[in-house]
mmCIF file of C-alpha atoms and ligand atoms in Angstrom:
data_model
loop_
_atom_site.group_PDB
_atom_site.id
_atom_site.type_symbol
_atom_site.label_atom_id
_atom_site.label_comp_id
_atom_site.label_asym_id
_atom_site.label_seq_id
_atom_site.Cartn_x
_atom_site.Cartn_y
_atom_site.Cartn_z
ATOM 1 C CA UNK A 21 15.331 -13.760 15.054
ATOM 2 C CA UNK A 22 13.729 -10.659 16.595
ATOM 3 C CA UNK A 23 12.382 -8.399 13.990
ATOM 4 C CA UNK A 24 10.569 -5.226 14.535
ATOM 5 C CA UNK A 25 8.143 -4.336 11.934
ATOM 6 C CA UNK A 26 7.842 -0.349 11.326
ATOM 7 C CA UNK A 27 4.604 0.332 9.765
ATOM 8 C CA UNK A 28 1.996 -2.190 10.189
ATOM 9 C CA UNK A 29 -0.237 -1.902 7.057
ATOM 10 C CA UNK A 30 -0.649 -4.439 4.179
ATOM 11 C CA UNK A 31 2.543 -5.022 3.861
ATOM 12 C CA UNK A 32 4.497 -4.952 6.951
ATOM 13 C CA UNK A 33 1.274 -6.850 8.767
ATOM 14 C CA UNK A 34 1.881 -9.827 5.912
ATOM 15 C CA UNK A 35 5.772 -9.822 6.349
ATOM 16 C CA UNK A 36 5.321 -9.429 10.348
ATOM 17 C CA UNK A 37 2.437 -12.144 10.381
ATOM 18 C CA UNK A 38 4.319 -14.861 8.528
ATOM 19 C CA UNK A 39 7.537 -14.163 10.631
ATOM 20 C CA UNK A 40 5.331 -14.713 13.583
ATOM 21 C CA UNK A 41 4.002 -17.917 12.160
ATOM 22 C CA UNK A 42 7.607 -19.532 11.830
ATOM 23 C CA UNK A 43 8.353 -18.449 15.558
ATOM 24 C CA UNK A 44 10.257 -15.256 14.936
ATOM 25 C CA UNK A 45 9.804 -12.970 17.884
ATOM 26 C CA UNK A 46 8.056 -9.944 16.341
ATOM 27 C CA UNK A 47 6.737 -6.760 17.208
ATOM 28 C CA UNK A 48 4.493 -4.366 14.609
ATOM 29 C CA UNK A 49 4.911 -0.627 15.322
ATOM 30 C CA UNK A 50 1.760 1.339 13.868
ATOM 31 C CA UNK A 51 0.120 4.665 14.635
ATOM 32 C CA UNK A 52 -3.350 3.198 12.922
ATOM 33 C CA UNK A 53 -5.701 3.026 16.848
ATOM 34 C CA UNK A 54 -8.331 0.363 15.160
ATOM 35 C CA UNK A 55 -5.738 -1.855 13.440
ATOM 36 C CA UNK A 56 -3.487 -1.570 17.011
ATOM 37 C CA UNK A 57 -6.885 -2.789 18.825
ATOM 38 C CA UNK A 58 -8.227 -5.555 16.819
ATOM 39 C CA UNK A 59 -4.489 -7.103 16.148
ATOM 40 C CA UNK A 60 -4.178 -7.157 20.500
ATOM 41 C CA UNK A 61 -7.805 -8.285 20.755
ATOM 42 C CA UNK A 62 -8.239 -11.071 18.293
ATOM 43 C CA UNK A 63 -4.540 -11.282 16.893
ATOM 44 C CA UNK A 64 -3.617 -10.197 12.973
ATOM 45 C CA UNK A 65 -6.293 -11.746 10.921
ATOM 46 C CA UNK A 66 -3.788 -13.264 7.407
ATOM 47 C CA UNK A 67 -5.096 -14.795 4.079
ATOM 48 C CA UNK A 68 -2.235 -15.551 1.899
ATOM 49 C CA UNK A 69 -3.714 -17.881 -1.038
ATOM 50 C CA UNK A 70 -3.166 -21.774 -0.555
ATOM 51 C CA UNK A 71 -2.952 -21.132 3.688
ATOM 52 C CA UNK A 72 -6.520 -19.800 3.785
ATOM 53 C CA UNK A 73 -7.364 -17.457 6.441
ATOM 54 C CA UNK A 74 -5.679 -17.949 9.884
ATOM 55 C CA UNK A 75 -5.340 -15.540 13.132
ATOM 56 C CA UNK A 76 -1.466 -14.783 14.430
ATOM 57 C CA UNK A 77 -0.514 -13.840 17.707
ATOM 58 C CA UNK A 78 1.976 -11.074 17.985
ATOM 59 C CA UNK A 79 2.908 -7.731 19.615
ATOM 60 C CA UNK A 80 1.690 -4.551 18.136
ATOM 61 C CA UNK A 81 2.370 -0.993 20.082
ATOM 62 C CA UNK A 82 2.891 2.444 18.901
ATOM 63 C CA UNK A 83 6.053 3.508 17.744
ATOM 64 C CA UNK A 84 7.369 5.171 20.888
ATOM 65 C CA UNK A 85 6.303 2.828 23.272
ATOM 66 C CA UNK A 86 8.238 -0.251 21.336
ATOM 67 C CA UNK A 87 9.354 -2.566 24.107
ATOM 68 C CA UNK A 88 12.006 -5.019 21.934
ATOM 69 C CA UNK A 89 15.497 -4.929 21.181
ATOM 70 C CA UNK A 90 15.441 -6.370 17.890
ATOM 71 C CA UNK A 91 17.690 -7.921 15.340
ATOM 72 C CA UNK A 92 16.565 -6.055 12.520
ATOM 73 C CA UNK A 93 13.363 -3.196 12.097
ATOM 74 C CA UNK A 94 11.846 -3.588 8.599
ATOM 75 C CA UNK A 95 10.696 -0.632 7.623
ATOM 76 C CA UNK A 96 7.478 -0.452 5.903
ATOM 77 C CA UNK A 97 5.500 2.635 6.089
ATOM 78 C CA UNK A 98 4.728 4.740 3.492
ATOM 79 C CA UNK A 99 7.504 7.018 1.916
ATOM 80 C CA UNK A 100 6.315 9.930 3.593
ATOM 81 C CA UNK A 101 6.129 8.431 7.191
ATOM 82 C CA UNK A 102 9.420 7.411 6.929
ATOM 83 C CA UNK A 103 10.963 9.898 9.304
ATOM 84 C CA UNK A 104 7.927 10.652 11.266
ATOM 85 C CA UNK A 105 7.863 7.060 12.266
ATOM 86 C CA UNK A 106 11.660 6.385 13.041
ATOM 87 C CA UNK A 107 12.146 9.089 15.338
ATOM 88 C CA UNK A 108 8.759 8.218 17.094
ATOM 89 C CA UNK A 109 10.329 4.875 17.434
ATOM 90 C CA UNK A 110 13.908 6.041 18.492
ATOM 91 C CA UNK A 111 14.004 4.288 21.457
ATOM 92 C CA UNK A 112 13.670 0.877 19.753
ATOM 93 C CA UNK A 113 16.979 1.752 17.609
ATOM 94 C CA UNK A 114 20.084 0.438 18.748
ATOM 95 C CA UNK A 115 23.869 0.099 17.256
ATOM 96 C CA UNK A 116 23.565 -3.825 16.769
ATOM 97 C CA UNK A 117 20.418 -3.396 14.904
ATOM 98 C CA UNK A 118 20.267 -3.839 10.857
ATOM 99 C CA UNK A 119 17.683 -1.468 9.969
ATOM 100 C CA UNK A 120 16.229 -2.578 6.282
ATOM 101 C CA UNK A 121 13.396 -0.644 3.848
ATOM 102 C CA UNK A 122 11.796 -2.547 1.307
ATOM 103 C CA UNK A 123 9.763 0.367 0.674
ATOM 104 C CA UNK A 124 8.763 1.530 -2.937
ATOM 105 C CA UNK A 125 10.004 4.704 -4.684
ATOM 106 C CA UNK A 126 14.040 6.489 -4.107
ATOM 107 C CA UNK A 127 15.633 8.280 -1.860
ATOM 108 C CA UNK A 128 14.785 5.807 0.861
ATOM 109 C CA UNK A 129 18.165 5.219 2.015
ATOM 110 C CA UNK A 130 18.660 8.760 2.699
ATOM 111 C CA UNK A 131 15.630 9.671 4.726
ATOM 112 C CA UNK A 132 16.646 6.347 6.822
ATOM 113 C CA UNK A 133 20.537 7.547 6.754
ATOM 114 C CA UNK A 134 19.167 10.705 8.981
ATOM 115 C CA UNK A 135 18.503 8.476 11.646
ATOM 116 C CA UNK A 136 20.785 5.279 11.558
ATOM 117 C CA UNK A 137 24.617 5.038 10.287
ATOM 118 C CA UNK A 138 25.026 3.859 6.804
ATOM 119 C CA UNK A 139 26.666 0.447 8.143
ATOM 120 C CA UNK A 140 23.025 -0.482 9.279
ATOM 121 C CA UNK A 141 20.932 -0.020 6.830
ATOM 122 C CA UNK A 142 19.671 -2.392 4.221
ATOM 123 C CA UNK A 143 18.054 -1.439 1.233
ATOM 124 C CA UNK A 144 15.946 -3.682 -1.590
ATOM 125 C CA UNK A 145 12.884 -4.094 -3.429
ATOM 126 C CA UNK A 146 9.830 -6.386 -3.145
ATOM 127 C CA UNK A 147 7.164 -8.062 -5.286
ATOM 128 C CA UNK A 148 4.857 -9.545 -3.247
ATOM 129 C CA UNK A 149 1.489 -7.952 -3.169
ATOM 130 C CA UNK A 150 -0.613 -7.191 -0.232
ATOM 131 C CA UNK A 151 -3.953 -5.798 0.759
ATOM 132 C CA UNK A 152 -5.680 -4.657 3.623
ATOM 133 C CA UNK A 153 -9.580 -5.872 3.925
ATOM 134 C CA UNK A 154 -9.697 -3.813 7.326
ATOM 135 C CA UNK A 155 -8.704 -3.251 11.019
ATOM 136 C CA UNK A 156 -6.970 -6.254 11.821
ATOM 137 C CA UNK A 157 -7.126 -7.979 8.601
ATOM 138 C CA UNK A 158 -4.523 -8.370 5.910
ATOM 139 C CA UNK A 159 -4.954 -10.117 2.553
ATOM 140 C CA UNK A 160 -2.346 -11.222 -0.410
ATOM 141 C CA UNK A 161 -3.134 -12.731 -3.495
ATOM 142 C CA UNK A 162 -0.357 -13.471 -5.232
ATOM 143 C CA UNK A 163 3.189 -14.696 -4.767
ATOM 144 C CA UNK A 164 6.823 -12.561 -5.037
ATOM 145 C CA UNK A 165 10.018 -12.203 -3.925
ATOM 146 C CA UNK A 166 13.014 -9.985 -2.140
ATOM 147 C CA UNK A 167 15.843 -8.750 -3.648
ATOM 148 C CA UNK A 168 18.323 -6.725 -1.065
ATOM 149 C CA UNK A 169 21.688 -5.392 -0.157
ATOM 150 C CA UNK A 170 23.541 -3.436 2.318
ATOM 151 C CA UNK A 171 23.354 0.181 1.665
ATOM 152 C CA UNK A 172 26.801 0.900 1.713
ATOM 153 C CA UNK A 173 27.544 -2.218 -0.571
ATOM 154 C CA UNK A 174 29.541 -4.413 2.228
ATOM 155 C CA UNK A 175 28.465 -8.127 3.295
ATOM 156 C CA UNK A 176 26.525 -8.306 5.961
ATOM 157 C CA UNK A 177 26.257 -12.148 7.862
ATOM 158 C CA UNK A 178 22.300 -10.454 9.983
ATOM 159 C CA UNK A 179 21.403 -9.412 6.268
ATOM 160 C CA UNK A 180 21.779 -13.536 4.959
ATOM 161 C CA UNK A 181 19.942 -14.286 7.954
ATOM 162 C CA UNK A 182 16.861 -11.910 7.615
ATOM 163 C CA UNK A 183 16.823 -13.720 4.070
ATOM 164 C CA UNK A 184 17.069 -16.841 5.388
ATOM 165 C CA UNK A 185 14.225 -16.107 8.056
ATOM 166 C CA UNK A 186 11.991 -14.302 5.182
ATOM 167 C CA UNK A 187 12.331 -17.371 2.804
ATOM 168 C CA UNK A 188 11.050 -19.707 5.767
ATOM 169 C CA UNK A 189 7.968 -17.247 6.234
ATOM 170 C CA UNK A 190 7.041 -18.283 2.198
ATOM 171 C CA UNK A 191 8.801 -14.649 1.316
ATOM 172 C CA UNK A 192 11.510 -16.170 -1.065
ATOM 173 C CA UNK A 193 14.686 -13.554 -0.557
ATOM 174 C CA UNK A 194 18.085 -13.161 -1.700
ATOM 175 C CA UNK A 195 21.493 -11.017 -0.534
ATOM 176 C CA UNK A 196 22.174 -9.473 -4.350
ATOM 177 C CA UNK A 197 24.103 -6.003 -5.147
ATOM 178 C CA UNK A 198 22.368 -6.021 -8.167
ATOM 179 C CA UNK A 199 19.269 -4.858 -5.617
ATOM 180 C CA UNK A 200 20.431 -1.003 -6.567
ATOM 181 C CA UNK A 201 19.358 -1.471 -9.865
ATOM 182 C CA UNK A 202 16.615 -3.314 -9.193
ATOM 183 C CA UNK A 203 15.187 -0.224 -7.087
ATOM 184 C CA UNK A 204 15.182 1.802 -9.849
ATOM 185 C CA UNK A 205 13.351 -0.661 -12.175
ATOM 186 C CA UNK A 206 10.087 -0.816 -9.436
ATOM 187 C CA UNK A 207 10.081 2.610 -9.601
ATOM 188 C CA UNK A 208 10.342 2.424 -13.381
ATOM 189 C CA UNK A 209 7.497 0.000 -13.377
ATOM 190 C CA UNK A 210 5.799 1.977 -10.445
ATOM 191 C CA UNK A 211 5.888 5.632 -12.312
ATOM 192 C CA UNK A 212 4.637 3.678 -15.362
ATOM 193 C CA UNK A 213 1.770 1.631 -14.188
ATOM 194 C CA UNK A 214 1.111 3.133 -10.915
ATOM 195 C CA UNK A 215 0.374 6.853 -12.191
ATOM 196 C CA UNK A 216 -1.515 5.194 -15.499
ATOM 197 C CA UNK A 217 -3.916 3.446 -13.083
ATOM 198 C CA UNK A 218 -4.127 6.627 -10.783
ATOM 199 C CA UNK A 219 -4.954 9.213 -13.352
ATOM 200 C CA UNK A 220 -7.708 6.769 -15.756
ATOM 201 C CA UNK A 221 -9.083 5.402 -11.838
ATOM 202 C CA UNK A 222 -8.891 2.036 -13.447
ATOM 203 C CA UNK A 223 -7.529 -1.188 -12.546
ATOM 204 C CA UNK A 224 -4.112 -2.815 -14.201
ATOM 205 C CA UNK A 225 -6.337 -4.983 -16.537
ATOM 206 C CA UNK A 226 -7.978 -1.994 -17.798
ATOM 207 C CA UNK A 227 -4.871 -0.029 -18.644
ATOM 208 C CA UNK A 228 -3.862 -3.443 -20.394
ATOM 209 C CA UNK A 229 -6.958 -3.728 -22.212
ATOM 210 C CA UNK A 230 -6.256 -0.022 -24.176
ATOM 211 C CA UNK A 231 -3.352 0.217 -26.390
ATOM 212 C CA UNK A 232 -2.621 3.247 -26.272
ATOM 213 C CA UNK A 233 -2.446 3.393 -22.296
ATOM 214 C CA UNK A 234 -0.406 0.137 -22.450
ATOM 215 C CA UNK A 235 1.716 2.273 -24.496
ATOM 216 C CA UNK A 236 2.027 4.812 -22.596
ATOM 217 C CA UNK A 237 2.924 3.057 -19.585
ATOM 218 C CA UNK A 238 5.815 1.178 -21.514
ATOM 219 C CA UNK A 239 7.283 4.681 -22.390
ATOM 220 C CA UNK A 240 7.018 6.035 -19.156
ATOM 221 C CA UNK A 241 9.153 3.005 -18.045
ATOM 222 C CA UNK A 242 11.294 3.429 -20.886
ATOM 223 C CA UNK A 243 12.215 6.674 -19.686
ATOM 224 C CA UNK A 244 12.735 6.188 -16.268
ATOM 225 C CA UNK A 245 15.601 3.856 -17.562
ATOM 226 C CA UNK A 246 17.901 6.123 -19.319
ATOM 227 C CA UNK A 247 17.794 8.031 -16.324
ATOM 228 C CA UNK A 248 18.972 4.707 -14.208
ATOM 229 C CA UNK A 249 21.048 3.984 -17.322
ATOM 230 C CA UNK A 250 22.621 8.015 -16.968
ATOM 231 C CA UNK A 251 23.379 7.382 -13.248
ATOM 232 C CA UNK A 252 25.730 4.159 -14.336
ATOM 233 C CA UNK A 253 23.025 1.489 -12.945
ATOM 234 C CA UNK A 254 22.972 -1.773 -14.998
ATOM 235 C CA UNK A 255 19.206 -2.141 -15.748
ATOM 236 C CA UNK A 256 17.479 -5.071 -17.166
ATOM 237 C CA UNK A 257 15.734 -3.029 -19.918
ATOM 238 C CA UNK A 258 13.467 -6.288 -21.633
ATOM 239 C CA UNK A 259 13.020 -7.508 -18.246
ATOM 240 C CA UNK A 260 11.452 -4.793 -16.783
ATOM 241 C CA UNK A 261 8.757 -4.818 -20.143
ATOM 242 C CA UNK A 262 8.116 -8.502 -19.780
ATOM 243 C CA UNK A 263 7.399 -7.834 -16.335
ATOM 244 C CA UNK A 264 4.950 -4.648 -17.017
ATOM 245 C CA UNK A 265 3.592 -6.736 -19.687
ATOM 246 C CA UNK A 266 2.749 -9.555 -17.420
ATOM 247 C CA UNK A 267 1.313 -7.735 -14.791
ATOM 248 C CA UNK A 268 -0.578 -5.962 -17.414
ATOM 249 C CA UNK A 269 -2.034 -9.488 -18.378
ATOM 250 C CA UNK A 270 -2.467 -11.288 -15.052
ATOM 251 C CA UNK A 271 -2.852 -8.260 -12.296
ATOM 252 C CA UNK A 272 -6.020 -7.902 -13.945
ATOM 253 C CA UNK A 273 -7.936 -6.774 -11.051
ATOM 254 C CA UNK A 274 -5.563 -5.089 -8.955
ATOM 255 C CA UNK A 275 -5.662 -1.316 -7.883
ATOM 256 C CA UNK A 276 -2.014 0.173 -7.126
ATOM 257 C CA UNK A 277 -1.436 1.189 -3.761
ATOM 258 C CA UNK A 278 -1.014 4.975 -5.532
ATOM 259 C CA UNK A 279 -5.184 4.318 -6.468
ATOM 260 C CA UNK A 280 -5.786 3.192 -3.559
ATOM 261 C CA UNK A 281 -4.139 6.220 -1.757
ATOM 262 C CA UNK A 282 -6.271 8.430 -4.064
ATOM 263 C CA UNK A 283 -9.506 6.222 -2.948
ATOM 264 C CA UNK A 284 -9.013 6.551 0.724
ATOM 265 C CA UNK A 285 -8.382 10.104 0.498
ATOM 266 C CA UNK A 286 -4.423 10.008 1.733
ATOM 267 C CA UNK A 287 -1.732 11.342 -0.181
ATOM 268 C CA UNK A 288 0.171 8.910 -2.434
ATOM 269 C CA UNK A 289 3.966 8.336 -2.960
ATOM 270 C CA UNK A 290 4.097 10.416 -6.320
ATOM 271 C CA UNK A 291 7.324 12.114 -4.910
ATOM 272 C CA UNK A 292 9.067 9.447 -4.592
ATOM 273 C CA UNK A 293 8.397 8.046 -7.818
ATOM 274 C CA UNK A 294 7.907 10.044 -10.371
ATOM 275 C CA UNK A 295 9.203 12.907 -8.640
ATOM 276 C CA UNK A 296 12.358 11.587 -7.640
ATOM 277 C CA UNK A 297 13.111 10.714 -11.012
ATOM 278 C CA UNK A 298 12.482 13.835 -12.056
ATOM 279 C CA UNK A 299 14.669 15.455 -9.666
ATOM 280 C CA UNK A 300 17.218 13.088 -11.337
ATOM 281 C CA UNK A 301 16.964 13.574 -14.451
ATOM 282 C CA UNK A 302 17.125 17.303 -13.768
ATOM 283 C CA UNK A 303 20.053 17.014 -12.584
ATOM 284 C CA UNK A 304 21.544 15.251 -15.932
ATOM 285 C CA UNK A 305 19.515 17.935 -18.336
ATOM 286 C CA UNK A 306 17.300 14.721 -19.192
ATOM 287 C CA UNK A 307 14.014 15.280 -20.689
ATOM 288 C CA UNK A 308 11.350 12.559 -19.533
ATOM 289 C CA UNK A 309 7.900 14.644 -20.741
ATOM 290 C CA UNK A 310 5.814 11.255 -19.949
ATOM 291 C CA UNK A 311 7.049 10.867 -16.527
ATOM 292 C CA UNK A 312 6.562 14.427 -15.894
ATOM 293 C CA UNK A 313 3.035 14.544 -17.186
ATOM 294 C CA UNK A 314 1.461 12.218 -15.329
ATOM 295 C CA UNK A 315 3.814 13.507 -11.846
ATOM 296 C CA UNK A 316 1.734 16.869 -12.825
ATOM 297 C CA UNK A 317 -1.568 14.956 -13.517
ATOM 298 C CA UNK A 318 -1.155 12.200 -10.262
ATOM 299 C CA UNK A 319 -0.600 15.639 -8.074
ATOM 300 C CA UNK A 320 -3.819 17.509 -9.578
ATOM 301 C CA UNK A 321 -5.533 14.457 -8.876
ATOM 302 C CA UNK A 322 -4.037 13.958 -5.300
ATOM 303 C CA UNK A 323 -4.867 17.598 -4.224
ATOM 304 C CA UNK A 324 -8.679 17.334 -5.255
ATOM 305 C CA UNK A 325 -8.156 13.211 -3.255
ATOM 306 C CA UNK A 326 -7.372 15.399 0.022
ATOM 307 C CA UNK A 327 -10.019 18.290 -0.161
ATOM 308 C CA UNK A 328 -12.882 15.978 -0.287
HETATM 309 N N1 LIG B 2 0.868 -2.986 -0.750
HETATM 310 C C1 LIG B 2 1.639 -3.531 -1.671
HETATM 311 O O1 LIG B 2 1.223 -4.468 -2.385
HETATM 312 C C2 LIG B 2 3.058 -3.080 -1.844
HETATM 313 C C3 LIG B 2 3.535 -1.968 -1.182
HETATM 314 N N2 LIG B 2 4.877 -1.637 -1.299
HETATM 315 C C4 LIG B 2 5.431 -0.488 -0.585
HETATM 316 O O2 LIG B 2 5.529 -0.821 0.810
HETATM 317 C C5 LIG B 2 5.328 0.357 1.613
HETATM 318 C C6 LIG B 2 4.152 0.115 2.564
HETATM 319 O O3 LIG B 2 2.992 -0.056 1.767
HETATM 320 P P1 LIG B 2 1.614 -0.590 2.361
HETATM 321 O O4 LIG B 2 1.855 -1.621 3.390
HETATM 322 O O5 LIG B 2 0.768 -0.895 1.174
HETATM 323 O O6 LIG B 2 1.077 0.741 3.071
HETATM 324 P P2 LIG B 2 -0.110 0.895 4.163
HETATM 325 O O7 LIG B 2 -0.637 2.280 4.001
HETATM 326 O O8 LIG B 2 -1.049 -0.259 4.073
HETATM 327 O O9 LIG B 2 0.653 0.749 5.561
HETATM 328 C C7 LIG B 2 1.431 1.767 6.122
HETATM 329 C C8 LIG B 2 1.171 1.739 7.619
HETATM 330 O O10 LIG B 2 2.059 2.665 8.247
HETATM 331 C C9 LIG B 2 1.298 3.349 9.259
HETATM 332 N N3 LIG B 2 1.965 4.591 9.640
HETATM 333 C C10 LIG B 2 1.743 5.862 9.198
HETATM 334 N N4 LIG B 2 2.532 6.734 9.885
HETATM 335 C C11 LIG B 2 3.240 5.986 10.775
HETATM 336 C C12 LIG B 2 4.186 6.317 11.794
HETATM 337 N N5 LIG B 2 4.571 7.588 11.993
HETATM 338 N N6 LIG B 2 4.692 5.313 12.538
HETATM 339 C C13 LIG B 2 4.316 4.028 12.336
HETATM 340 N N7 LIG B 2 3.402 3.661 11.409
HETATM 341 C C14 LIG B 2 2.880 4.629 10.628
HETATM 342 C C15 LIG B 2 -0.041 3.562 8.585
HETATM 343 O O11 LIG B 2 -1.034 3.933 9.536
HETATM 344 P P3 LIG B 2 -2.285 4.824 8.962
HETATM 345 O O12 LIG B 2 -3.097 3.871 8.112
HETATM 346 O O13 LIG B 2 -3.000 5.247 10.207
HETATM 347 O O14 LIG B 2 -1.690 5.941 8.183
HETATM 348 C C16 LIG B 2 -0.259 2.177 7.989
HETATM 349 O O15 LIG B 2 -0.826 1.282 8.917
HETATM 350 C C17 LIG B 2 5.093 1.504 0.622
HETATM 351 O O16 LIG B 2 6.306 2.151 0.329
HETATM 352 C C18 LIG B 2 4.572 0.774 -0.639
HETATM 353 O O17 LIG B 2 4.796 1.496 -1.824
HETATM 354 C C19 LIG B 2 5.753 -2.417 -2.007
HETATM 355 C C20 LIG B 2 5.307 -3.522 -2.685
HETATM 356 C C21 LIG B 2 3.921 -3.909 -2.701
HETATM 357 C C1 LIG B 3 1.695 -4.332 -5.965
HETATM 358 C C2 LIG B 3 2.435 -3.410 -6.929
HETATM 359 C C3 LIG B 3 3.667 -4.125 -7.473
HETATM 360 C C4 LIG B 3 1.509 -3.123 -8.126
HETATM 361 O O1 LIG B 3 1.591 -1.936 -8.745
HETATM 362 C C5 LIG B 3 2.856 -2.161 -6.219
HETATM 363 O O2 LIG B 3 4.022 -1.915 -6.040
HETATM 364 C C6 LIG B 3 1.856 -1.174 -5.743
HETATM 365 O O3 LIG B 3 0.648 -1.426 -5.807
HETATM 366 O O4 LIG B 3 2.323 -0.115 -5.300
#
């Protein structure tokens, strides 16, 4: 297939890499100058564990100079690039294209839905983790899937064969309507562990080693379902705690991407998480005080992140 990658970071520099790697024509779109020089001088440096640490050829450009017609563009900048990036990369959008974000947080569709008819897009949810060490360089350390649909519900014969063509690349994916609901549980289990990790600037281990902060992050996800529960979504309520619960036990080390945001100085995806479900639940006269207090703390945090 030819697959454009839009946002070239951890995550879209692991999915474009391993594409690469099974002979998938790819081209990265990024905006980042050192990461665009050091993947065209040396190639994209990837460490996935059991492959080691190998280097991939592939095409990286900026977003308006993208030179492919593609199959599909996988989206995968962060929440607030989203527009910013597809209209920089306009020219590289065309009505045969299938147009999919497996970015985290809501109201993804509908920033993408500005920009591309409904019939294109694809919308879903991912698991697997990624890291970038630096310019050039991306890192994941553990395994996870894909879980996606077509936005507007309908089958879609280029959406089965971007899952087919992920599973190949060791990114195990499947074509599920259920993939609605399962946006709103990562962003359950997002606004719970992301914002706990963000606000105590501690890793997932440490929030699991407290019980009271384990606690905490349960009821924030907790909440965050009756809203998803409000809207008529079919949530998997003892799934999504098994799942907190076992990232609270094995993720020991990790930092979330919304810590790591508030590391590097860059804002973080709090309005699309916690704030989007608070826009929700708004909207139903739902009270969620947990989610709301750590939206207010993760934002007093974030604006002291981007004075320094
Ligand atoms: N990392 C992870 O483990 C996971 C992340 N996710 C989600 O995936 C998405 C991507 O995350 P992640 O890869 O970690 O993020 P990164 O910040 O690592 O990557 C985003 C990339 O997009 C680039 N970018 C910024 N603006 C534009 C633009 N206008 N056009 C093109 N590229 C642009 C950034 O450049 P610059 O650095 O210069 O800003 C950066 O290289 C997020 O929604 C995240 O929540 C989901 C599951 C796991
Ligand atoms: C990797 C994972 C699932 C952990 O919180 C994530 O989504 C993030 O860091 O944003």
């Amino acid at each position: 297939m030819r697959i454009t990658v839009l946002g070239a970071g951890a995550m879209g520099s692991l999915f474009g890499g391993l594409l690469a790697e099974q002979g998938h024509a790819v081209e990265l779109l990024d905006v980042n100058p050192a990461h665009i020089e050091q993947v065209q001088a040396r190639g994209l440096t990837l460490e996935t564990d059991g492959r080691g640490r190998r280097a991939v050829r592939l095409s990286i450009a900026r977003p308006e100079a993208a030179g492919m017609k593609a199959d599909c563009l996988i989206i995968f900048t962060k929440t607030l690039h989203t527009a910013d990036a597809l209209k920089a990369a306009r020219g590289a959008l065309h009505d045969d294209m299938l147009v999919l974000t497996l970015q985290n947080g809501l109201g993804n569709v509908e920033k993408v839905a500005e920009l591309v008819p409904l019939s294109q897009i694809a919308v879903g949810v991912t698991t697997v983790p990624a890291d970038m060490v630096g310019p050039g360089h991306v890192h994941s350390h553990g395994e996870g899937h894909v879980r996606m649909t077509m936005a507007n519900g309908q089958h879609s014969d280029r959406l089965v064969s971007l899952a087919q063509a992920l599973t190949g690349a060791g990114l195990p994916s499947t074509v599920d309507p259920s993939a609605q609901a399962a946006v709103w549980q990562k962003v359950a289990f997002n606004a719970a562990l992301n914002t706990v990790c963000a606000v105590g600037d501690c890793t997932v281990g440490q929030v699991g080693e407290r019980a009271e902060a384990r606690s905490l992050a349960h009821r924030i996800a907790a909440e965050v379902l009756t809203v998803a529960r409000a809207r008529g979504l079919q949530v998997d309520e003892a799934g999504l705690h098994a799942t907190l619960d076992h990232a609270l036990d094995h993720h020991v080390h990790h930092k979330p991407s919304m810590l790591q945001d508030l590391l590097a100085g860059r804002p973080t995806e709090i309005d699309a998480i916690n704030g989007a479900v608070l826009r929700a639940a708004r909207e139903l006269g739902m009270p969620v005080p947990c989610t709301e207090a750590l939206d207010a703390l993760v934002r007093l945090r974030e604006q002291r992140a981007l004075a320094h």
